[in-house]
Amino acid sequence: MPTIAQEQPEPSPGEPQKARGMAESFGVDAQRYDQARPGYPDELVARIVAGSPGADVLDVGCGTGIAARQFQAAGCTVLGVEPDARMADFARSHGLQVEVATFEAWQPAGRTFDAVIAAQSWHWVEPVTGAVKAARVLRPEGRLAIFGHVYEPPAEVAEPFAAAYRRAAPDSPLSGQPPRRPLDLYRAAYAKLADQIHETGQFNDPEQWRFDWKQSYTRDQWLDLLPTTGGLTQLRPDQLTEILDAVGSAIDSLGGHFTMNYTTLAVTAARPG
């Protein structure tokens, strides 16, 4: 959902279907993506499961299955829908059932679910069409849950990244973004999503959840994650090297590691019983 704000320029959740080429670029290195990307708070998963009438979950834009495996571990049966066949193949290799399609084009064939989740993926879905379709495949009291991370790296890391990105890719529409974007931008995007879900008339009043947490990264760990992010997956090797060198030097100046502040935001709503 709202994706990495400062080190990973990607659309916020209020920008459906923006930059489709970016959306289709994440499968370039599915294994690295799966290894480097963070999971989701256990409390979030538990609240979704507890607030759903059963354990059948549809994961929209499941990617490599990071969220899907967490829901499996919580006792759910998960079906993934993923437009990138490379990501879908990786998820299948780790025990997930995945069908290749965009959510808008996916055919439920009469199947229904207790929860429809979208983990860091709803910004690629037309939000009103997606919410209406989610309602159609949810059982009574079934839950739609849309969630994702906002990252807050320290300025000592974010600013060298932004400067290097501007130098390496001056023609990119992402190069003009500020090095750090406020959390309020993403909270406003989730509030807009909540309004869009409410306006469909298919759900009870949406709820907005927030989970704050931290994670430490070494230089190597962060440089492994960065190439999987939307602003970098489409760059030439020389552009990527320039950016990673600048960020690596910045992390070295901090002693070779730093602490990332994460906020995971969610909008969730249940169908009436």
CSV table of C-alpha atoms in Angstrom, one decimal:
chain,number,residue,atom,x,y,z
A,1,MET,CA,0.0,0.0,0.0
A,2,PRO,CA,1.5,3.3,0.7
A,3,THR,CA,4.9,2.2,-0.2
A,4,ILE,CA,8.4,3.3,1.0
A,5,ALA,CA,8.1,7.0,1.2
A,6,GLN,CA,11.6,8.3,1.5
A,7,GLU,CA,14.0,5.7,0.1
A,8,GLN,CA,11.6,4.1,-2.3
A,9,PRO,CA,9.6,6.5,-4.4
A,10,GLU,CA,6.4,4.6,-5.3
A,11,PRO,CA,2.8,5.8,-5.7
A,12,SER,CA,0.8,6.5,-2.5
A,13,PRO,CA,-2.4,4.6,-2.1
A,14,GLY,CA,-4.5,7.4,-3.6
A,15,GLU,CA,-2.8,7.0,-7.1
A,16,PRO,CA,-4.4,3.9,-8.6
A,17,GLN,CA,-2.7,2.2,-11.6
A,18,LYS,CA,0.0,4.9,-11.8
A,19,ALA,CA,3.3,3.9,-13.5
A,20,ARG,CA,2.2,0.4,-14.6
A,21,GLY,CA,5.8,-0.2,-15.8
A,22,MET,CA,6.9,0.2,-12.2
A,23,ALA,CA,4.3,-2.2,-11.0
A,24,GLU,CA,5.6,-4.8,-13.4
A,25,SER,CA,9.2,-4.3,-12.5
A,26,PHE,CA,9.3,-5.9,-9.1
A,27,GLY,CA,9.6,-9.4,-10.5
A,28,VAL,CA,13.1,-8.7,-12.0
A,29,ASP,CA,14.6,-10.3,-8.9
A,30,ALA,CA,11.8,-12.0,-7.0
A,31,GLN,CA,14.1,-13.8,-4.6
A,32,ARG,CA,15.9,-10.6,-3.5
A,33,TYR,CA,12.5,-8.9,-3.1
A,34,ASP,CA,11.3,-11.7,-0.9
A,35,GLN,CA,14.4,-11.8,1.2
A,36,ALA,CA,14.9,-8.1,1.7
A,37,ARG,CA,11.3,-6.7,2.1
A,38,PRO,CA,10.0,-6.5,5.6
A,39,GLY,CA,6.9,-8.4,6.8
A,40,TYR,CA,3.9,-7.0,8.6
A,41,PRO,CA,3.2,-6.6,12.4
A,42,ASP,CA,1.9,-9.8,13.9
A,43,GLU,CA,-0.7,-7.7,15.7
A,44,LEU,CA,-2.1,-6.5,12.4
A,45,VAL,CA,-2.4,-10.1,11.1
A,46,ALA,CA,-4.0,-11.2,14.3
A,47,ARG,CA,-6.6,-8.4,14.3
A,48,ILE,CA,-7.6,-9.1,10.7
A,49,VAL,CA,-8.0,-12.9,11.4
A,50,ALA,CA,-9.9,-12.3,14.6
A,51,GLY,CA,-12.2,-9.8,12.8
A,52,SER,CA,-13.1,-12.1,10.0
A,53,PRO,CA,-15.8,-14.8,10.0
A,54,GLY,CA,-13.5,-17.6,8.9
A,55,ALA,CA,-10.0,-18.4,7.6
A,56,ASP,CA,-10.3,-18.3,3.8
A,57,VAL,CA,-8.2,-15.3,2.6
A,58,LEU,CA,-7.8,-13.8,-0.8
A,59,ASP,CA,-4.5,-11.8,-1.2
A,60,VAL,CA,-4.7,-9.2,-3.9
A,61,GLY,CA,-1.3,-8.5,-5.5
A,62,CYS,CA,0.3,-11.1,-3.3
A,63,GLY,CA,3.8,-10.6,-4.9
A,64,THR,CA,6.2,-13.3,-3.6
A,65,GLY,CA,3.8,-14.1,-0.7
A,66,ILE,CA,5.3,-12.2,2.2
A,67,ALA,CA,2.0,-11.4,3.8
A,68,ALA,CA,0.3,-14.5,2.5
A,69,ARG,CA,2.8,-16.7,4.4
A,70,GLN,CA,2.1,-14.8,7.6
A,71,PHE,CA,-1.6,-15.4,7.2
A,72,GLN,CA,-0.9,-19.1,6.5
A,73,ALA,CA,1.1,-19.2,9.7
A,74,ALA,CA,-1.9,-17.8,11.5
A,75,GLY,CA,-4.0,-20.7,10.4
A,76,CYS,CA,-5.5,-19.3,7.2
A,77,THR,CA,-6.0,-20.8,3.7
A,78,VAL,CA,-4.7,-18.2,1.3
A,79,LEU,CA,-5.3,-17.8,-2.5
A,80,GLY,CA,-3.1,-15.2,-4.1
A,81,VAL,CA,-3.9,-13.0,-7.2
A,82,GLU,CA,-0.7,-11.6,-8.8
A,83,PRO,CA,-0.3,-10.0,-12.2
A,84,ASP,CA,3.5,-10.7,-12.4
A,85,ALA,CA,4.0,-14.3,-13.4
A,86,ARG,CA,7.6,-14.2,-12.0
A,87,MET,CA,6.4,-13.2,-8.6
A,88,ALA,CA,3.6,-15.7,-8.8
A,89,ASP,CA,6.0,-18.5,-9.6
A,90,PHE,CA,8.2,-17.6,-6.6
A,91,ALA,CA,5.2,-17.6,-4.3
A,92,ARG,CA,4.1,-21.0,-5.7
A,93,SER,CA,7.5,-22.4,-5.0
A,94,HIS,CA,7.0,-21.6,-1.4
A,95,GLY,CA,3.7,-23.4,-1.1
A,96,LEU,CA,1.1,-20.8,-2.0
A,97,GLN,CA,-1.7,-21.1,-4.5
A,98,VAL,CA,-1.6,-18.2,-6.9
A,99,GLU,CA,-3.5,-17.2,-10.0
A,100,VAL,CA,-1.9,-14.7,-12.4
A,101,ALA,CA,-4.2,-11.7,-13.2
A,102,THR,CA,-4.9,-8.2,-12.1
A,103,PHE,CA,-7.6,-8.0,-9.5
A,104,GLU,CA,-9.9,-6.2,-11.8
A,105,ALA,CA,-9.6,-8.9,-14.5
A,106,TRP,CA,-9.4,-11.9,-12.1
A,107,GLN,CA,-12.4,-14.3,-12.3
A,108,PRO,CA,-13.6,-15.6,-8.9
A,109,ALA,CA,-15.7,-18.3,-10.6
A,110,GLY,CA,-18.2,-18.3,-7.7
A,111,ARG,CA,-15.6,-18.5,-5.0
A,112,THR,CA,-16.0,-16.5,-1.8
A,113,PHE,CA,-13.7,-15.6,1.1
A,114,ASP,CA,-13.7,-14.5,4.7
A,115,ALA,CA,-11.1,-11.8,4.1
A,116,VAL,CA,-9.7,-9.9,1.2
A,117,ILE,CA,-6.3,-8.4,1.9
A,118,ALA,CA,-4.0,-6.1,0.0
A,119,ALA,CA,-0.5,-5.8,1.4
A,120,GLN,CA,1.4,-2.9,-0.1
A,121,SER,CA,-0.5,-3.4,-3.4
A,122,TRP,CA,-3.8,-1.5,-3.5
A,123,HIS,CA,-2.2,1.5,-5.2
A,124,TRP,CA,-2.1,-0.6,-8.4
A,125,VAL,CA,-5.8,-1.2,-8.1
A,126,GLU,CA,-8.6,1.1,-9.2
A,127,PRO,CA,-9.9,1.7,-5.7
A,128,VAL,CA,-13.7,1.9,-6.2
A,129,THR,CA,-13.8,-0.9,-8.7
A,130,GLY,CA,-11.6,-2.9,-6.4
A,131,ALA,CA,-13.7,-2.3,-3.3
A,132,VAL,CA,-16.9,-3.3,-5.1
A,133,LYS,CA,-15.3,-6.5,-6.4
A,134,ALA,CA,-13.9,-7.3,-2.9
A,135,ALA,CA,-17.5,-6.9,-1.5
A,136,ARG,CA,-18.7,-9.3,-4.2
A,137,VAL,CA,-16.3,-12.1,-3.2
A,138,LEU,CA,-16.6,-11.6,0.5
A,139,ARG,CA,-19.0,-13.7,2.6
A,140,PRO,CA,-21.4,-11.9,5.0
A,141,GLU,CA,-19.3,-10.2,7.7
A,142,GLY,CA,-16.2,-10.8,5.6
A,143,ARG,CA,-13.4,-8.2,5.9
A,144,LEU,CA,-11.5,-6.1,3.4
A,145,ALA,CA,-8.1,-5.0,4.8
A,146,ILE,CA,-5.7,-2.7,2.9
A,147,PHE,CA,-2.4,-2.0,4.5
A,148,GLY,CA,1.2,-1.1,3.9
A,149,HIS,CA,4.3,0.5,5.4
A,150,VAL,CA,5.6,4.1,5.5
A,151,TYR,CA,9.4,4.1,6.1
A,152,GLU,CA,11.2,6.9,8.0
A,153,PRO,CA,15.0,6.5,7.5
A,154,PRO,CA,17.1,9.1,9.3
A,155,ALA,CA,17.9,12.3,7.4
A,156,GLU,CA,21.6,11.2,7.3
A,157,VAL,CA,20.5,8.3,5.0
A,158,ALA,CA,17.5,9.8,3.2
A,159,GLU,CA,19.2,13.0,2.0
A,160,PRO,CA,22.2,11.4,0.4
A,161,PHE,CA,19.8,9.0,-1.3
A,162,ALA,CA,17.7,11.8,-2.8
A,163,ALA,CA,20.8,13.8,-3.9
A,164,ALA,CA,22.3,10.7,-5.6
A,165,TYR,CA,19.0,9.8,-7.3
A,166,ARG,CA,18.7,13.3,-8.7
A,167,ARG,CA,22.2,13.1,-10.1
A,168,ALA,CA,21.9,9.5,-11.5
A,169,ALA,CA,18.3,9.9,-12.9
A,170,PRO,CA,17.6,13.6,-13.5
A,171,ASP,CA,14.9,12.8,-16.0
A,172,SER,CA,13.0,10.5,-13.8
A,173,PRO,CA,9.7,12.0,-12.5
A,174,LEU,CA,10.7,10.6,-9.1
A,175,SER,CA,13.9,12.6,-8.9
A,176,GLY,CA,12.1,15.8,-7.8
A,177,GLN,CA,10.6,14.2,-4.7
A,178,PRO,CA,11.7,15.5,-1.4
A,179,PRO,CA,14.1,13.2,0.6
A,180,ARG,CA,11.6,12.8,3.4
A,181,ARG,CA,7.8,12.9,3.0
A,182,PRO,CA,5.5,13.3,6.0
A,183,LEU,CA,3.5,10.5,7.5
A,184,ASP,CA,0.5,12.8,7.2
A,185,LEU,CA,0.6,12.4,3.4
A,186,TYR,CA,0.0,8.7,3.8
A,187,ARG,CA,-2.5,9.1,6.5
A,188,ALA,CA,-4.5,11.4,4.3
A,189,ALA,CA,-4.3,8.8,1.5
A,190,TYR,CA,-5.7,6.1,3.8
A,191,ALA,CA,-8.5,8.4,4.9
A,192,LYS,CA,-9.4,8.9,1.3
A,193,LEU,CA,-9.4,5.1,0.8
A,194,ALA,CA,-11.7,4.8,3.8
A,195,ASP,CA,-14.1,7.4,2.2
A,196,GLN,CA,-14.0,5.5,-1.1
A,197,ILE,CA,-14.9,2.2,0.6
A,198,HIS,CA,-17.7,3.8,2.5
A,199,GLU,CA,-19.1,5.4,-0.6
A,200,THR,CA,-19.6,2.0,-2.3
A,201,GLY,CA,-22.3,1.3,0.2
A,202,GLN,CA,-21.1,-2.3,0.4
A,203,PHE,CA,-19.4,-2.2,3.8
A,204,ASN,CA,-19.9,-1.2,7.4
A,205,ASP,CA,-18.0,2.0,8.5
A,206,PRO,CA,-14.3,1.6,7.7
A,207,GLU,CA,-11.7,1.6,10.5
A,208,GLN,CA,-8.2,3.0,10.3
A,209,TRP,CA,-5.4,1.3,12.2
A,210,ARG,CA,-1.8,2.3,12.9
A,211,PHE,CA,1.2,0.2,14.1
A,212,ASP,CA,4.5,1.9,14.9
A,213,TRP,CA,7.7,-0.2,15.1
A,214,LYS,CA,11.4,-0.1,14.4
A,215,GLN,CA,13.9,-2.3,12.6
A,216,SER,CA,17.7,-2.1,12.5
A,217,TYR,CA,19.6,-2.4,9.2
A,218,THR,CA,23.2,-2.9,8.5
A,219,ARG,CA,24.8,-1.3,5.4
A,220,ASP,CA,24.5,-4.6,3.5
A,221,GLN,CA,20.9,-5.3,4.5
A,222,TRP,CA,19.7,-1.9,3.4
A,223,LEU,CA,21.7,-2.0,0.1
A,224,ASP,CA,20.1,-5.4,-0.5
A,225,LEU,CA,16.6,-4.0,-0.1
A,226,LEU,CA,17.0,-0.8,-2.1
A,227,PRO,CA,17.3,-2.4,-5.5
A,228,THR,CA,13.9,-4.1,-5.0
A,229,THR,CA,12.1,-0.7,-4.6
A,230,GLY,CA,10.0,1.0,-7.2
A,231,GLY,CA,12.3,4.0,-7.8
A,232,LEU,CA,15.3,1.7,-8.6
A,233,THR,CA,14.0,-1.4,-10.3
A,234,GLN,CA,14.0,0.4,-13.7
A,235,LEU,CA,17.3,2.1,-13.5
A,236,ARG,CA,20.4,1.2,-15.6
A,237,PRO,CA,23.2,-0.7,-13.7
A,238,ASP,CA,25.5,2.4,-13.7
A,239,GLN,CA,22.7,4.6,-12.2
A,240,LEU,CA,21.9,2.0,-9.5
A,241,THR,CA,25.6,1.7,-8.6
A,242,GLU,CA,25.9,5.5,-8.2
A,243,ILE,CA,23.0,5.6,-5.8
A,244,LEU,CA,24.0,2.5,-3.8
A,245,ASP,CA,27.5,3.8,-3.4
A,246,ALA,CA,26.2,7.1,-2.0
A,247,VAL,CA,23.8,5.5,0.4
A,248,GLY,CA,26.5,3.0,1.5
A,249,SER,CA,28.9,5.8,2.3
A,250,ALA,CA,26.2,7.6,4.3
A,251,ILE,CA,25.5,4.4,6.3
A,252,ASP,CA,29.2,3.9,6.8
A,253,SER,CA,29.4,7.4,8.4
A,254,LEU,CA,26.8,6.3,10.9
A,255,GLY,CA,28.9,3.3,11.9
A,256,GLY,CA,27.6,0.9,9.3
A,257,HIS,CA,24.0,0.6,10.6
A,258,PHE,CA,20.9,2.6,11.3
A,259,THR,CA,17.5,2.2,12.8
A,260,MET,CA,14.4,2.5,10.6
A,261,ASN,CA,11.2,3.9,12.0
A,262,TYR,CA,8.2,2.1,10.4
A,263,THR,CA,4.6,3.0,10.5
A,264,THR,CA,2.2,0.3,9.1
A,265,LEU,CA,-1.2,1.9,8.2
A,266,ALA,CA,-4.4,0.0,7.5
A,267,VAL,CA,-7.9,0.6,6.3
A,268,THR,CA,-10.4,-2.2,7.0
A,269,ALA,CA,-14.1,-2.7,6.7
A,270,ALA,CA,-16.5,-5.6,7.0
A,271,ARG,CA,-19.5,-6.5,4.9
A,272,PRO,CA,-22.8,-6.4,6.7
A,273,GLY,CA,-23.9,-9.7,8.1
